[in-house]
Amino acid sequence: MMKEIRVAAVIPVYNHWKALHKIAKALESFELAGILVDDCSDAETKQHLKSVCENFGTTTLITREHNGGKGAAVIDGLKIAKSLGYTHALQIDADGQHDLSVIPDFLKAMRDKPDCLIAGVPVYDSSAPKSRTIGRRITNFWVAIETLSMDIRDAMCGFRLYPVDKCCDLISDGFWGYRMGFDIEIFVRLHWNGVAFLFLPVKIFYFKENISHFRMFRDNLEISKLHSLLFFGMLRRLAVLLGRKFAKNKR
Ligand SMILES: Nc1nc2c(ncn2[C@@H]2O[C@H](COP(=O)(O)OP(=O)(O)OP(=O)(O)O)[C@@H](O)[C@H]2O)c(=O)[nH]1
Ligand SMILES: [Mg+2]
């Protein structure tokens, strides 16, 4: 018997509160539950998190005792989603940069292909900083090598709909990066495990008062280190990955 599909949004939160009400309202309008993971935010953000959860009964708040990074928070959210019986988790950034009107498109694609990872391809306007778009291209180049494929059109967009079980299988193995590298690493690892990807466009807004926690030096260093580990990870799996690639091309 097919498992009933249940979706929750998982939102890692670190000192981003301005868009929380708007996000919770959008989730409610799409009849989605929300799991907010507070990663040791400041008192002001905590106050807003509390008020959102009081106002939106479908929103659950998870509080981490130590700041672990975006990845650590998403992992906690995925574990909770599984324990609450959700089959799919929609990861959304808390800063309101994602265009949430695409949620129905993602849900439809997921219902058609429940084992697939449905991921966002960012659509930027002129407000996007050059450094971020260049960094993204470099990462996508490396991800193509690490997966020996062009299957992953974008590995950095934080808007994605995961099949929860497939992610939880990976979580028990541990990750190399728990901060900003996590979004990239989970994609490469899921691809190594044979998960199929489907990409849909998502508009990303860089509004003026946006607060970014992406630290140019620290996070780019983490991401560079991650790519070298993923590259050697690919070499260790080379025979399996090539075998799978040839079998796919033969079909
Ligand atoms: N849990 C947790 N979440 C974080 C941390 N840093 C950032 N986040 C969350 O991760 C998401 C993305 O963070 P941003 O700071 O916007 O980073 P970004 O979107 O990659 O960078 P920009 O494109 O510059 O906005 C948001 O939901 C943040 O609240 C952290 O240390 N812990
Ligand atoms: Mg952001």
Short mmCIF file of C-alpha atoms and ligand atoms in Angstrom, two decimals:
data_model
loop_
_atom_site.label_atom_id
_atom_site.label_comp_id
_atom_site.label_asym_id
_atom_site.label_seq_id
_atom_site.Cartn_x
_atom_site.Cartn_y
_atom_site.Cartn_z
CA MET A 1 0.00 0.00 0.00
CA MET A 2 1.29 3.51 -0.88
CA LYS A 3 2.23 5.65 2.10
CA GLU A 4 0.02 8.73 2.51
CA ILE A 5 1.95 11.86 1.45
CA ARG A 6 2.31 14.45 4.22
CA VAL A 7 4.37 17.62 3.76
CA ALA A 8 5.84 20.05 6.29
CA ALA A 9 8.02 23.07 5.66
CA VAL A 10 11.35 23.09 7.52
CA ILE A 11 12.72 26.58 8.14
CA PRO A 12 16.17 27.12 9.69
CA VAL A 13 16.13 30.41 11.57
CA TYR A 14 19.08 32.47 12.72
CA ASN A 15 18.27 36.09 13.61
CA HIS A 16 15.82 36.44 10.73
CA TRP A 17 12.38 37.42 11.98
CA LYS A 18 11.04 40.07 9.61
CA ALA A 19 9.53 37.63 7.11
CA LEU A 20 8.38 34.95 9.56
CA HIS A 21 4.73 36.04 9.77
CA LYS A 22 4.49 36.35 5.99
CA ILE A 23 5.99 32.87 5.54
CA ALA A 24 3.68 31.30 8.16
CA LYS A 25 0.68 32.93 6.48
CA ALA A 26 1.70 31.58 3.07
CA LEU A 27 2.17 28.08 4.53
CA GLU A 28 -1.26 28.25 6.13
CA SER A 29 -2.82 29.27 2.80
CA PHE A 30 -1.28 26.16 1.19
CA GLU A 31 -2.37 24.01 4.17
CA LEU A 32 1.22 23.16 5.03
CA ALA A 33 2.58 22.62 8.53
CA GLY A 34 5.75 24.54 9.44
CA ILE A 35 8.71 23.41 11.55
CA LEU A 36 10.75 26.43 12.61
CA VAL A 37 14.23 25.54 13.88
CA ASP A 38 15.71 28.29 16.02
CA ASP A 39 19.50 27.99 16.01
CA CYS A 40 20.24 30.17 19.06
CA SER A 41 18.80 33.37 17.64
CA ASP A 42 18.80 36.68 19.56
CA ALA A 43 16.03 37.63 22.02
CA GLU A 44 14.14 39.73 19.45
CA THR A 45 13.93 36.82 17.00
CA LYS A 46 12.90 34.42 19.79
CA GLN A 47 10.03 36.76 20.67
CA HIS A 48 8.83 36.76 17.05
CA LEU A 49 9.19 32.99 16.76
CA LYS A 50 7.01 32.58 19.84
CA SER A 51 4.38 34.95 18.49
CA VAL A 52 4.29 33.20 15.08
CA CYS A 53 3.76 29.83 16.76
CA GLU A 54 0.99 31.28 18.94
CA ASN A 55 -0.75 32.78 15.92
CA PHE A 56 -0.36 29.84 13.56
CA GLY A 57 -1.42 26.57 15.16
CA THR A 58 0.16 24.51 12.38
CA THR A 59 3.64 25.83 13.21
CA THR A 60 6.00 23.96 15.55
CA LEU A 61 9.08 25.54 17.13
CA ILE A 62 12.27 23.58 17.75
CA THR A 63 14.98 25.29 19.78
CA ARG A 64 18.65 24.36 19.52
CA GLU A 65 20.84 25.00 22.55
CA HIS A 66 23.97 25.84 20.55
CA ASN A 67 24.38 27.55 17.21
CA GLY A 68 25.25 24.73 14.82
CA GLY A 69 24.69 26.36 11.43
CA LYS A 70 22.05 26.15 8.73
CA GLY A 71 22.72 22.47 7.99
CA ALA A 72 22.54 21.40 11.63
CA ALA A 73 19.19 23.18 11.93
CA VAL A 74 17.77 21.60 8.75
CA ILE A 75 18.90 18.15 9.95
CA ASP A 76 17.06 18.67 13.24
CA GLY A 77 14.00 19.79 11.27
CA LEU A 78 14.13 16.71 9.02
CA LYS A 79 14.40 14.38 12.02
CA ILE A 80 11.41 16.04 13.68
CA ALA A 81 9.47 15.91 10.39
CA LYS A 82 10.09 12.16 10.22
CA SER A 83 9.13 11.62 13.84
CA LEU A 84 5.87 13.50 13.25
CA GLY A 85 5.06 11.29 10.27
CA TYR A 86 5.78 13.72 7.42
CA THR A 87 6.94 12.05 4.21
CA HIS A 88 8.24 15.22 2.54
CA ALA A 89 9.92 18.40 3.80
CA LEU A 90 10.01 21.73 2.00
CA GLN A 91 13.14 23.64 3.03
CA ILE A 92 12.65 27.42 2.96
CA ASP A 93 14.98 30.23 4.08
CA ALA A 94 13.65 32.40 6.90
CA ASP A 95 14.70 35.70 5.35
CA GLY A 96 11.81 35.88 2.88
CA GLN A 97 14.05 35.79 -0.21
CA HIS A 98 12.13 32.95 -1.87
CA ASP A 99 9.02 33.48 -3.96
CA LEU A 100 6.54 31.26 -2.11
CA SER A 101 3.90 31.46 -4.85
CA VAL A 102 5.67 28.51 -6.53
CA ILE A 103 4.80 26.14 -3.66
CA PRO A 104 1.80 24.60 -5.52
CA ASP A 105 4.08 23.80 -8.52
CA PHE A 106 6.52 22.03 -6.20
CA LEU A 107 3.74 20.10 -4.47
CA LYS A 108 2.29 19.00 -7.78
CA ALA A 109 5.67 17.81 -9.07
CA MET A 110 6.25 15.92 -5.81
CA ARG A 111 2.86 14.19 -6.00
CA ASP A 112 3.70 13.09 -9.58
CA LYS A 113 7.15 11.84 -8.53
CA PRO A 114 7.22 11.27 -4.76
CA ASP A 115 10.70 9.68 -4.76
CA CYS A 116 12.29 12.63 -6.56
CA LEU A 117 13.93 15.61 -5.00
CA ILE A 118 12.16 18.70 -6.33
CA ALA A 119 14.61 21.60 -6.22
CA GLY A 120 14.65 25.29 -7.05
CA VAL A 121 16.66 26.88 -9.83
CA PRO A 122 17.14 30.49 -8.75
CA VAL A 123 15.81 33.24 -10.99
CA TYR A 124 17.55 36.48 -10.05
CA ASP A 125 16.85 40.07 -10.87
CA SER A 126 19.52 42.78 -11.04
CA SER A 127 19.61 43.09 -7.22
CA ALA A 128 21.55 39.83 -6.79
CA PRO A 129 25.18 40.42 -5.73
CA LYS A 130 27.73 39.35 -8.35
CA SER A 131 29.82 37.48 -5.77
CA ARG A 132 26.89 35.15 -4.99
CA THR A 133 26.07 34.40 -8.63
CA ILE A 134 29.73 33.69 -9.44
CA GLY A 135 30.11 31.46 -6.36
CA ARG A 136 27.04 29.56 -7.46
CA ARG A 137 28.49 28.90 -10.92
CA ILE A 138 31.75 27.62 -9.43
CA THR A 139 29.84 25.31 -7.08
CA ASN A 140 27.63 23.98 -9.88
CA PHE A 141 30.74 23.25 -11.97
CA TRP A 142 32.25 21.21 -9.12
CA VAL A 143 28.96 19.44 -8.41
CA ALA A 144 28.86 18.27 -12.06
CA ILE A 145 32.29 16.69 -11.53
CA GLU A 146 31.40 15.24 -8.11
CA THR A 147 28.27 13.59 -9.51
CA LEU A 148 29.72 12.85 -12.98
CA SER A 149 26.55 14.34 -14.39
CA MET A 150 24.69 17.51 -15.32
CA ASP A 151 21.68 16.30 -13.30
CA ILE A 152 22.02 18.98 -10.61
CA ARG A 153 21.23 22.32 -12.20
CA ASP A 154 21.71 24.25 -8.97
CA ALA A 155 23.03 23.00 -5.65
CA MET A 156 22.82 26.20 -3.62
CA CYS A 157 19.22 27.32 -3.80
CA GLY A 158 17.79 26.84 -0.29
CA PHE A 159 14.28 26.14 -1.60
CA ARG A 160 13.83 22.41 -2.13
CA LEU A 161 11.35 19.64 -1.41
CA TYR A 162 12.97 16.50 0.02
CA PRO A 163 11.66 12.96 0.37
CA VAL A 164 12.26 12.72 4.14
CA ASP A 165 13.18 9.01 4.36
CA LYS A 166 15.95 9.33 1.78
CA CYS A 167 17.46 12.25 3.72
CA CYS A 168 17.20 10.51 7.08
CA ASP A 169 19.07 7.49 5.64
CA LEU A 170 22.00 9.89 5.01
CA ILE A 171 21.80 11.71 8.31
CA SER A 172 22.86 8.64 10.26
CA ASP A 173 26.11 8.55 8.18
CA GLY A 174 26.99 12.15 9.18
CA PHE A 175 27.95 15.12 7.03
CA TRP A 176 31.17 17.02 6.35
CA GLY A 177 29.54 20.45 6.46
CA TYR A 178 26.85 21.59 8.87
CA ARG A 179 26.82 25.26 7.92
CA MET A 180 26.31 26.80 4.49
CA GLY A 181 27.92 23.81 2.71
CA PHE A 182 25.08 21.54 3.79
CA ASP A 183 22.75 22.49 0.91
CA ILE A 184 25.42 21.38 -1.55
CA GLU A 185 26.53 18.25 0.30
CA ILE A 186 23.07 16.76 0.77
CA PHE A 187 22.42 17.11 -2.98
CA VAL A 188 25.65 15.37 -3.98
CA ARG A 189 25.13 12.60 -1.42
CA LEU A 190 21.51 12.02 -2.45
CA HIS A 191 22.65 11.86 -6.08
CA TRP A 192 25.35 9.30 -5.15
CA ASN A 193 22.55 7.28 -3.51
CA GLY A 194 20.61 7.24 -6.77
CA VAL A 195 17.93 9.82 -5.95
CA ALA A 196 16.50 11.55 -9.05
CA PHE A 197 16.23 15.36 -9.22
CA LEU A 198 13.69 17.62 -10.86
CA PHE A 199 14.25 21.38 -11.05
CA LEU A 200 11.70 24.19 -11.13
CA PRO A 201 12.32 27.96 -11.25
CA VAL A 202 12.07 30.07 -8.08
CA LYS A 203 12.47 33.85 -8.01
CA ILE A 204 14.99 35.05 -5.42
CA PHE A 205 14.74 38.58 -4.07
CA TYR A 206 17.65 40.55 -2.62
CA PHE A 207 15.77 43.39 -0.94
CA LYS A 208 17.73 46.32 0.54
CA GLU A 209 17.29 45.56 4.24
CA ASN A 210 18.15 41.88 3.75
CA ILE A 211 20.51 40.52 6.41
CA SER A 212 22.84 37.85 5.10
CA HIS A 213 24.61 35.43 7.44
CA PHE A 214 26.72 34.16 4.58
CA ARG A 215 30.29 34.98 5.64
CA MET A 216 32.39 35.46 2.53
CA PHE A 217 35.62 34.10 3.99
CA ARG A 218 34.40 31.49 6.50
CA ASP A 219 31.64 30.03 4.35
CA ASN A 220 33.60 30.05 1.08
CA LEU A 221 36.48 28.31 2.88
CA GLU A 222 34.04 25.68 4.22
CA ILE A 223 32.57 25.23 0.74
CA SER A 224 36.02 24.89 -0.90
CA LYS A 225 37.03 22.27 1.67
CA LEU A 226 33.72 20.50 1.10
CA HIS A 227 34.27 20.34 -2.67
CA SER A 228 37.67 18.69 -2.19
CA LEU A 229 36.12 16.08 0.14
CA LEU A 230 33.24 15.49 -2.30
CA PHE A 231 35.73 15.15 -5.16
CA PHE A 232 37.61 12.39 -3.31
CA GLY A 233 34.26 10.90 -2.29
CA MET A 234 33.40 10.69 -5.98
CA LEU A 235 36.74 8.99 -6.76
CA ARG A 236 36.03 6.35 -4.08
CA ARG A 237 32.67 5.64 -5.73
CA LEU A 238 33.96 5.96 -9.29
CA ALA A 239 33.25 2.38 -10.38
CA VAL A 240 29.68 2.43 -9.05
CA LEU A 241 28.93 5.89 -10.45
CA LEU A 242 30.33 5.07 -13.89
CA GLY A 243 28.49 1.74 -13.95
CA ARG A 244 25.22 3.50 -13.16
CA LYS A 245 25.89 6.20 -15.75
CA PHE A 246 26.54 3.68 -18.54
CA ALA A 247 23.50 1.62 -17.58
CA LYS A 248 21.37 4.80 -17.75
CA ASN A 249 22.80 5.78 -21.17
CA LYS A 250 22.07 2.29 -22.53
CA ARG A 251 18.36 2.52 -21.63
N1 LIG B 1 20.01 27.55 11.89
C1 LIG B 1 20.81 28.42 11.33
N2 LIG B 1 20.33 28.97 10.29
C2 LIG B 1 21.10 29.84 9.71
C3 LIG B 1 22.40 30.15 10.15
N3 LIG B 1 22.88 31.03 9.33
C4 LIG B 1 21.89 31.23 8.44
N4 LIG B 1 20.82 30.51 8.70
C5 LIG B 1 19.52 30.42 8.02
O1 LIG B 1 19.77 29.91 6.73
C6 LIG B 1 19.00 30.60 5.80
C7 LIG B 1 19.90 31.27 4.79
O2 LIG B 1 20.73 32.19 5.44
P1 LIG B 1 21.23 33.52 4.77
O3 LIG B 1 22.01 34.28 5.79
O4 LIG B 1 20.09 34.23 4.14
O5 LIG B 1 22.22 32.97 3.67
P2 LIG B 1 22.04 32.89 2.11
O6 LIG B 1 20.60 33.00 1.71
O7 LIG B 1 22.81 31.70 1.65
O8 LIG B 1 22.84 34.18 1.69
P3 LIG B 1 22.31 35.43 0.91
O9 LIG B 1 22.09 34.94 -0.49
O10 LIG B 1 23.41 36.42 1.03
O11 LIG B 1 21.04 35.86 1.60
C8 LIG B 1 18.11 31.56 6.59
O12 LIG B 1 16.91 30.90 6.88
C9 LIG B 1 18.90 31.78 7.87
O13 LIG B 1 18.10 32.19 8.97
C10 LIG B 1 22.90 29.53 11.31
O14 LIG B 1 24.00 29.72 11.80
N5 LIG B 1 22.04 28.66 11.85
MG MG B 2 19.40 34.66 2.33
#
